[in-house]
Protein backbone atom coordinates (compact mmCIF):
# COMPACT_ATOMS: atom_id res chain seq x y z
CA UNK A 1 0.00 0.00 0.00
CA UNK A 2 1.49 3.39 -0.97
CA UNK A 3 1.97 6.11 1.61
CA UNK A 4 2.29 9.87 1.42
CA UNK A 5 4.97 11.01 3.86
CA UNK A 6 5.39 14.71 4.50
CA UNK A 7 8.60 16.12 5.89
CA UNK A 8 8.66 19.55 7.49
CA UNK A 9 11.34 21.49 9.27
CA UNK A 10 13.64 24.43 9.05
CA UNK A 11 16.42 24.66 6.47
CA UNK A 12 19.34 22.37 7.17
CA UNK A 13 17.62 19.91 9.52
CA UNK A 14 18.00 16.93 7.19
CA UNK A 15 14.74 16.64 5.19
CA UNK A 16 16.55 16.04 1.90
CA UNK A 17 19.03 13.68 3.56
CA UNK A 18 16.22 11.61 5.08
CA UNK A 19 14.32 11.53 1.77
CA UNK A 20 17.46 10.48 -0.13
CA UNK A 21 18.12 7.61 2.30
CA UNK A 22 14.48 6.51 2.11
CA UNK A 23 14.64 6.51 -1.71
CA UNK A 24 17.70 4.26 -1.54
CA UNK A 25 16.07 1.83 0.91
CA UNK A 26 12.49 1.72 -0.38
CA UNK A 27 10.62 2.02 -3.67
CA UNK A 28 9.51 5.61 -3.23
CA UNK A 29 9.83 8.99 -4.92
CA UNK A 30 10.73 12.29 -3.33
CA UNK A 31 8.75 15.27 -4.53
CA UNK A 32 9.68 18.76 -3.38
CA UNK A 33 7.14 21.55 -3.70
CA UNK A 34 9.87 23.57 -5.41
CA UNK A 35 10.46 20.93 -8.14
CA UNK A 36 7.91 22.40 -10.60
CA UNK A 37 9.35 25.89 -10.06
CA UNK A 38 12.86 24.59 -10.76
CA UNK A 39 11.59 22.93 -13.93
CA UNK A 40 9.90 26.19 -15.01
CA UNK A 41 13.16 28.14 -14.54
CA UNK A 42 15.06 25.46 -16.49
CA UNK A 43 12.58 25.73 -19.38
CA UNK A 44 12.76 29.52 -19.29
CA UNK A 45 16.57 29.53 -19.51
CA UNK A 46 16.88 26.47 -21.77
CA UNK A 47 18.70 24.41 -19.13
CA UNK A 48 19.00 20.67 -19.76
CA UNK A 49 20.00 19.70 -16.24
CA UNK A 50 18.91 20.68 -12.75
CA UNK A 51 22.58 21.32 -11.89
CA UNK A 52 22.40 24.37 -14.17
CA UNK A 53 19.47 25.62 -12.06
CA UNK A 54 21.51 25.09 -8.89
CA UNK A 55 24.41 27.01 -10.43
CA UNK A 56 22.09 29.89 -11.42
CA UNK A 57 20.62 29.98 -7.91
CA UNK A 58 24.09 30.32 -6.38
CA UNK A 59 25.25 33.00 -8.82
CA UNK A 60 24.74 36.73 -9.12
CA UNK A 61 23.50 38.43 -12.27
CA UNK A 62 24.09 41.98 -13.48
CA UNK A 63 21.63 43.83 -15.70
CA UNK A 64 22.76 47.35 -16.51
CA UNK A 65 23.79 48.85 -13.18
CA UNK A 66 21.58 46.48 -11.18
CA UNK A 67 22.73 43.25 -9.55
CA UNK A 68 20.37 40.47 -8.48
CA UNK A 69 21.14 37.16 -6.85
CA UNK A 70 20.22 34.07 -8.82
CA UNK A 71 18.14 32.90 -5.87
CA UNK A 72 16.13 36.15 -5.87
CA UNK A 73 15.60 35.79 -9.61
CA UNK A 74 14.27 32.24 -9.16
CA UNK A 75 11.96 33.39 -6.36
CA UNK A 76 10.69 36.24 -8.56
CA UNK A 77 9.98 33.83 -11.41
CA UNK A 78 8.15 31.47 -9.06
CA UNK A 79 6.07 34.35 -7.68
CA UNK A 80 5.16 35.42 -11.24
CA UNK A 81 3.81 31.92 -11.89
CA UNK A 82 1.84 32.07 -8.64
CA UNK A 83 0.48 35.52 -9.46
CA UNK A 84 -0.80 34.20 -12.79
CA UNK A 85 -2.20 30.99 -11.24
CA UNK A 86 -1.97 30.56 -7.44
CA UNK A 87 -2.51 26.78 -7.70
CA UNK A 88 -0.13 26.09 -10.60
CA UNK A 89 2.64 24.38 -8.61
CA UNK A 90 0.20 22.69 -6.24
CA UNK A 91 -1.63 21.02 -9.13
CA UNK A 92 1.62 19.67 -10.59
CA UNK A 93 2.66 18.17 -7.25
CA UNK A 94 -0.83 16.73 -6.66
CA UNK A 95 -0.77 15.02 -10.07
CA UNK A 96 2.61 13.42 -9.33
CA UNK A 97 1.46 12.22 -5.91
CA UNK A 98 -1.76 10.79 -7.39
CA UNK A 99 0.14 9.06 -10.19
CA UNK A 100 2.48 7.49 -7.64
CA UNK A 101 -0.48 6.31 -5.55
CA UNK A 102 -2.16 4.76 -8.59
CA UNK A 103 1.10 2.93 -9.34
CA UNK A 104 1.43 1.73 -5.74
CA UNK A 105 4.46 3.92 -5.06
CA UNK A 106 5.06 5.82 -1.82
CA UNK A 107 5.74 9.53 -2.07
CA UNK A 108 7.92 11.53 0.31
mmCIF file with all atom_site columns, C-alpha atoms in Angstrom:
data_model
loop_
_atom_site.group_PDB
_atom_site.id
_atom_site.type_symbol
_atom_site.label_atom_id
_atom_site.label_alt_id
_atom_site.label_comp_id
_atom_site.label_asym_id
_atom_site.label_entity_id
_atom_site.label_seq_id
_atom_site.pdbx_PDB_ins_code
_atom_site.Cartn_x
_atom_site.Cartn_y
_atom_site.Cartn_z
_atom_site.occupancy
_atom_site.B_iso_or_equiv
_atom_site.pdbx_formal_charge
_atom_site.auth_seq_id
_atom_site.auth_comp_id
_atom_site.auth_asym_id
_atom_site.auth_atom_id
_atom_site.pdbx_PDB_model_num
ATOM 1   C CA . UNK A 1 1   ? 0.000  0.000  0.000   1.00 0.00 ? 1   UNK A CA 1
ATOM 2   C CA . UNK A 1 2   ? 1.485  3.394  -0.965  1.00 0.00 ? 2   UNK A CA 1
ATOM 3   C CA . UNK A 1 3   ? 1.968  6.113  1.610   1.00 0.00 ? 3   UNK A CA 1
ATOM 4   C CA . UNK A 1 4   ? 2.290  9.870  1.423   1.00 0.00 ? 4   UNK A CA 1
ATOM 5   C CA . UNK A 1 5   ? 4.968  11.008 3.859   1.00 0.00 ? 5   UNK A CA 1
ATOM 6   C CA . UNK A 1 6   ? 5.385  14.712 4.499   1.00 0.00 ? 6   UNK A CA 1
ATOM 7   C CA . UNK A 1 7   ? 8.604  16.125 5.887   1.00 0.00 ? 7   UNK A CA 1
ATOM 8   C CA . UNK A 1 8   ? 8.656  19.548 7.487   1.00 0.00 ? 8   UNK A CA 1
ATOM 9   C CA . UNK A 1 9   ? 11.344 21.493 9.269   1.00 0.00 ? 9   UNK A CA 1
ATOM 10  C CA . UNK A 1 10  ? 13.642 24.434 9.046   1.00 0.00 ? 10  UNK A CA 1
ATOM 11  C CA . UNK A 1 11  ? 16.417 24.657 6.472   1.00 0.00 ? 11  UNK A CA 1
ATOM 12  C CA . UNK A 1 12  ? 19.341 22.368 7.172   1.00 0.00 ? 12  UNK A CA 1
ATOM 13  C CA . UNK A 1 13  ? 17.623 19.906 9.524   1.00 0.00 ? 13  UNK A CA 1
ATOM 14  C CA . UNK A 1 14  ? 17.997 16.928 7.187   1.00 0.00 ? 14  UNK A CA 1
ATOM 15  C CA . UNK A 1 15  ? 14.744 16.638 5.195   1.00 0.00 ? 15  UNK A CA 1
ATOM 16  C CA . UNK A 1 16  ? 16.551 16.038 1.901   1.00 0.00 ? 16  UNK A CA 1
ATOM 17  C CA . UNK A 1 17  ? 19.026 13.681 3.561   1.00 0.00 ? 17  UNK A CA 1
ATOM 18  C CA . UNK A 1 18  ? 16.220 11.613 5.080   1.00 0.00 ? 18  UNK A CA 1
ATOM 19  C CA . UNK A 1 19  ? 14.323 11.531 1.768   1.00 0.00 ? 19  UNK A CA 1
ATOM 20  C CA . UNK A 1 20  ? 17.460 10.477 -0.126  1.00 0.00 ? 20  UNK A CA 1
ATOM 21  C CA . UNK A 1 21  ? 18.124 7.613  2.298   1.00 0.00 ? 21  UNK A CA 1
ATOM 22  C CA . UNK A 1 22  ? 14.484 6.509  2.106   1.00 0.00 ? 22  UNK A CA 1
ATOM 23  C CA . UNK A 1 23  ? 14.637 6.509  -1.708  1.00 0.00 ? 23  UNK A CA 1
ATOM 24  C CA . UNK A 1 24  ? 17.703 4.258  -1.544  1.00 0.00 ? 24  UNK A CA 1
ATOM 25  C CA . UNK A 1 25  ? 16.066 1.829  0.908   1.00 0.00 ? 25  UNK A CA 1
ATOM 26  C CA . UNK A 1 26  ? 12.486 1.716  -0.378  1.00 0.00 ? 26  UNK A CA 1
ATOM 27  C CA . UNK A 1 27  ? 10.623 2.017  -3.665  1.00 0.00 ? 27  UNK A CA 1
ATOM 28  C CA . UNK A 1 28  ? 9.513  5.615  -3.231  1.00 0.00 ? 28  UNK A CA 1
ATOM 29  C CA . UNK A 1 29  ? 9.825  8.995  -4.916  1.00 0.00 ? 29  UNK A CA 1
ATOM 30  C CA . UNK A 1 30  ? 10.733 12.287 -3.334  1.00 0.00 ? 30  UNK A CA 1
ATOM 31  C CA . UNK A 1 31  ? 8.753  15.266 -4.531  1.00 0.00 ? 31  UNK A CA 1
ATOM 32  C CA . UNK A 1 32  ? 9.681  18.758 -3.381  1.00 0.00 ? 32  UNK A CA 1
ATOM 33  C CA . UNK A 1 33  ? 7.138  21.550 -3.701  1.00 0.00 ? 33  UNK A CA 1
ATOM 34  C CA . UNK A 1 34  ? 9.875  23.569 -5.414  1.00 0.00 ? 34  UNK A CA 1
ATOM 35  C CA . UNK A 1 35  ? 10.456 20.931 -8.138  1.00 0.00 ? 35  UNK A CA 1
ATOM 36  C CA . UNK A 1 36  ? 7.912  22.401 -10.598 1.00 0.00 ? 36  UNK A CA 1
ATOM 37  C CA . UNK A 1 37  ? 9.351  25.890 -10.061 1.00 0.00 ? 37  UNK A CA 1
ATOM 38  C CA . UNK A 1 38  ? 12.862 24.593 -10.760 1.00 0.00 ? 38  UNK A CA 1
ATOM 39  C CA . UNK A 1 39  ? 11.593 22.931 -13.931 1.00 0.00 ? 39  UNK A CA 1
ATOM 40  C CA . UNK A 1 40  ? 9.903  26.193 -15.012 1.00 0.00 ? 40  UNK A CA 1
ATOM 41  C CA . UNK A 1 41  ? 13.159 28.139 -14.540 1.00 0.00 ? 41  UNK A CA 1
ATOM 42  C CA . UNK A 1 42  ? 15.060 25.457 -16.485 1.00 0.00 ? 42  UNK A CA 1
ATOM 43  C CA . UNK A 1 43  ? 12.579 25.728 -19.377 1.00 0.00 ? 43  UNK A CA 1
ATOM 44  C CA . UNK A 1 44  ? 12.764 29.519 -19.286 1.00 0.00 ? 44  UNK A CA 1
ATOM 45  C CA . UNK A 1 45  ? 16.574 29.530 -19.513 1.00 0.00 ? 45  UNK A CA 1
ATOM 46  C CA . UNK A 1 46  ? 16.880 26.468 -21.766 1.00 0.00 ? 46  UNK A CA 1
ATOM 47  C CA . UNK A 1 47  ? 18.703 24.413 -19.133 1.00 0.00 ? 47  UNK A CA 1
ATOM 48  C CA . UNK A 1 48  ? 18.996 20.673 -19.758 1.00 0.00 ? 48  UNK A CA 1
ATOM 49  C CA . UNK A 1 49  ? 20.003 19.702 -16.242 1.00 0.00 ? 49  UNK A CA 1
ATOM 50  C CA . UNK A 1 50  ? 18.910 20.677 -12.747 1.00 0.00 ? 50  UNK A CA 1
ATOM 51  C CA . UNK A 1 51  ? 22.582 21.323 -11.892 1.00 0.00 ? 51  UNK A CA 1
ATOM 52  C CA . UNK A 1 52  ? 22.397 24.374 -14.168 1.00 0.00 ? 52  UNK A CA 1
ATOM 53  C CA . UNK A 1 53  ? 19.474 25.623 -12.064 1.00 0.00 ? 53  UNK A CA 1
ATOM 54  C CA . UNK A 1 54  ? 21.506 25.095 -8.892  1.00 0.00 ? 54  UNK A CA 1
ATOM 55  C CA . UNK A 1 55  ? 24.412 27.011 -10.431 1.00 0.00 ? 55  UNK A CA 1
ATOM 56  C CA . UNK A 1 56  ? 22.090 29.892 -11.420 1.00 0.00 ? 56  UNK A CA 1
ATOM 57  C CA . UNK A 1 57  ? 20.620 29.978 -7.911  1.00 0.00 ? 57  UNK A CA 1
ATOM 58  C CA . UNK A 1 58  ? 24.095 30.320 -6.379  1.00 0.00 ? 58  UNK A CA 1
ATOM 59  C CA . UNK A 1 59  ? 25.247 32.998 -8.818  1.00 0.00 ? 59  UNK A CA 1
ATOM 60  C CA . UNK A 1 60  ? 24.741 36.731 -9.122  1.00 0.00 ? 60  UNK A CA 1
ATOM 61  C CA . UNK A 1 61  ? 23.503 38.431 -12.274 1.00 0.00 ? 61  UNK A CA 1
ATOM 62  C CA . UNK A 1 62  ? 24.090 41.984 -13.475 1.00 0.00 ? 62  UNK A CA 1
ATOM 63  C CA . UNK A 1 63  ? 21.634 43.827 -15.700 1.00 0.00 ? 63  UNK A CA 1
ATOM 64  C CA . UNK A 1 64  ? 22.760 47.353 -16.505 1.00 0.00 ? 64  UNK A CA 1
ATOM 65  C CA . UNK A 1 65  ? 23.790 48.845 -13.177 1.00 0.00 ? 65  UNK A CA 1
ATOM 66  C CA . UNK A 1 66  ? 21.584 46.483 -11.183 1.00 0.00 ? 66  UNK A CA 1
ATOM 67  C CA . UNK A 1 67  ? 22.733 43.252 -9.551  1.00 0.00 ? 67  UNK A CA 1
ATOM 68  C CA . UNK A 1 68  ? 20.368 40.468 -8.480  1.00 0.00 ? 68  UNK A CA 1
ATOM 69  C CA . UNK A 1 69  ? 21.138 37.160 -6.852  1.00 0.00 ? 69  UNK A CA 1
ATOM 70  C CA . UNK A 1 70  ? 20.225 34.071 -8.818  1.00 0.00 ? 70  UNK A CA 1
ATOM 71  C CA . UNK A 1 71  ? 18.137 32.899 -5.873  1.00 0.00 ? 71  UNK A CA 1
ATOM 72  C CA . UNK A 1 72  ? 16.125 36.146 -5.866  1.00 0.00 ? 72  UNK A CA 1
ATOM 73  C CA . UNK A 1 73  ? 15.600 35.785 -9.612  1.00 0.00 ? 73  UNK A CA 1
ATOM 74  C CA . UNK A 1 74  ? 14.275 32.242 -9.157  1.00 0.00 ? 74  UNK A CA 1
ATOM 75  C CA . UNK A 1 75  ? 11.958 33.392 -6.362  1.00 0.00 ? 75  UNK A CA 1
ATOM 76  C CA . UNK A 1 76  ? 10.690 36.244 -8.560  1.00 0.00 ? 76  UNK A CA 1
ATOM 77  C CA . UNK A 1 77  ? 9.976  33.829 -11.414 1.00 0.00 ? 77  UNK A CA 1
ATOM 78  C CA . UNK A 1 78  ? 8.153  31.470 -9.056  1.00 0.00 ? 78  UNK A CA 1
ATOM 79  C CA . UNK A 1 79  ? 6.073  34.352 -7.684  1.00 0.00 ? 79  UNK A CA 1
ATOM 80  C CA . UNK A 1 80  ? 5.160  35.418 -11.239 1.00 0.00 ? 80  UNK A CA 1
ATOM 81  C CA . UNK A 1 81  ? 3.812  31.916 -11.885 1.00 0.00 ? 81  UNK A CA 1
ATOM 82  C CA . UNK A 1 82  ? 1.836  32.075 -8.639  1.00 0.00 ? 82  UNK A CA 1
ATOM 83  C CA . UNK A 1 83  ? 0.483  35.521 -9.458  1.00 0.00 ? 83  UNK A CA 1
ATOM 84  C CA . UNK A 1 84  ? -0.799 34.200 -12.793 1.00 0.00 ? 84  UNK A CA 1
ATOM 85  C CA . UNK A 1 85  ? -2.196 30.994 -11.241 1.00 0.00 ? 85  UNK A CA 1
ATOM 86  C CA . UNK A 1 86  ? -1.969 30.558 -7.442  1.00 0.00 ? 86  UNK A CA 1
ATOM 87  C CA . UNK A 1 87  ? -2.510 26.782 -7.697  1.00 0.00 ? 87  UNK A CA 1
ATOM 88  C CA . UNK A 1 88  ? -0.128 26.092 -10.600 1.00 0.00 ? 88  UNK A CA 1
ATOM 89  C CA . UNK A 1 89  ? 2.644  24.385 -8.607  1.00 0.00 ? 89  UNK A CA 1
ATOM 90  C CA . UNK A 1 90  ? 0.200  22.694 -6.237  1.00 0.00 ? 90  UNK A CA 1
ATOM 91  C CA . UNK A 1 91  ? -1.627 21.016 -9.126  1.00 0.00 ? 91  UNK A CA 1
ATOM 92  C CA . UNK A 1 92  ? 1.618  19.666 -10.587 1.00 0.00 ? 92  UNK A CA 1
ATOM 93  C CA . UNK A 1 93  ? 2.661  18.172 -7.246  1.00 0.00 ? 93  UNK A CA 1
ATOM 94  C CA . UNK A 1 94  ? -0.831 16.733 -6.655  1.00 0.00 ? 94  UNK A CA 1
ATOM 95  C CA . UNK A 1 95  ? -0.766 15.018 -10.072 1.00 0.00 ? 95  UNK A CA 1
ATOM 96  C CA . UNK A 1 96  ? 2.613  13.425 -9.334  1.00 0.00 ? 96  UNK A CA 1
ATOM 97  C CA . UNK A 1 97  ? 1.459  12.219 -5.911  1.00 0.00 ? 97  UNK A CA 1
ATOM 98  C CA . UNK A 1 98  ? -1.755 10.786 -7.387  1.00 0.00 ? 98  UNK A CA 1
ATOM 99  C CA . UNK A 1 99  ? 0.141  9.057  -10.187 1.00 0.00 ? 99  UNK A CA 1
ATOM 100 C CA . UNK A 1 100 ? 2.483  7.485  -7.637  1.00 0.00 ? 100 UNK A CA 1
ATOM 101 C CA . UNK A 1 101 ? -0.478 6.307  -5.546  1.00 0.00 ? 101 UNK A CA 1
ATOM 102 C CA . UNK A 1 102 ? -2.155 4.762  -8.593  1.00 0.00 ? 102 UNK A CA 1
ATOM 103 C CA . UNK A 1 103 ? 1.105  2.932  -9.343  1.00 0.00 ? 103 UNK A CA 1
ATOM 104 C CA . UNK A 1 104 ? 1.434  1.733  -5.739  1.00 0.00 ? 104 UNK A CA 1
ATOM 105 C CA . UNK A 1 105 ? 4.459  3.922  -5.065  1.00 0.00 ? 105 UNK A CA 1
ATOM 106 C CA . UNK A 1 106 ? 5.057  5.819  -1.822  1.00 0.00 ? 106 UNK A CA 1
ATOM 107 C CA . UNK A 1 107 ? 5.743  9.535  -2.073  1.00 0.00 ? 107 UNK A CA 1
ATOM 108 C CA . UNK A 1 108 ? 7.919  11.527 0.306   1.00 0.00 ? 108 UNK A CA 1
#
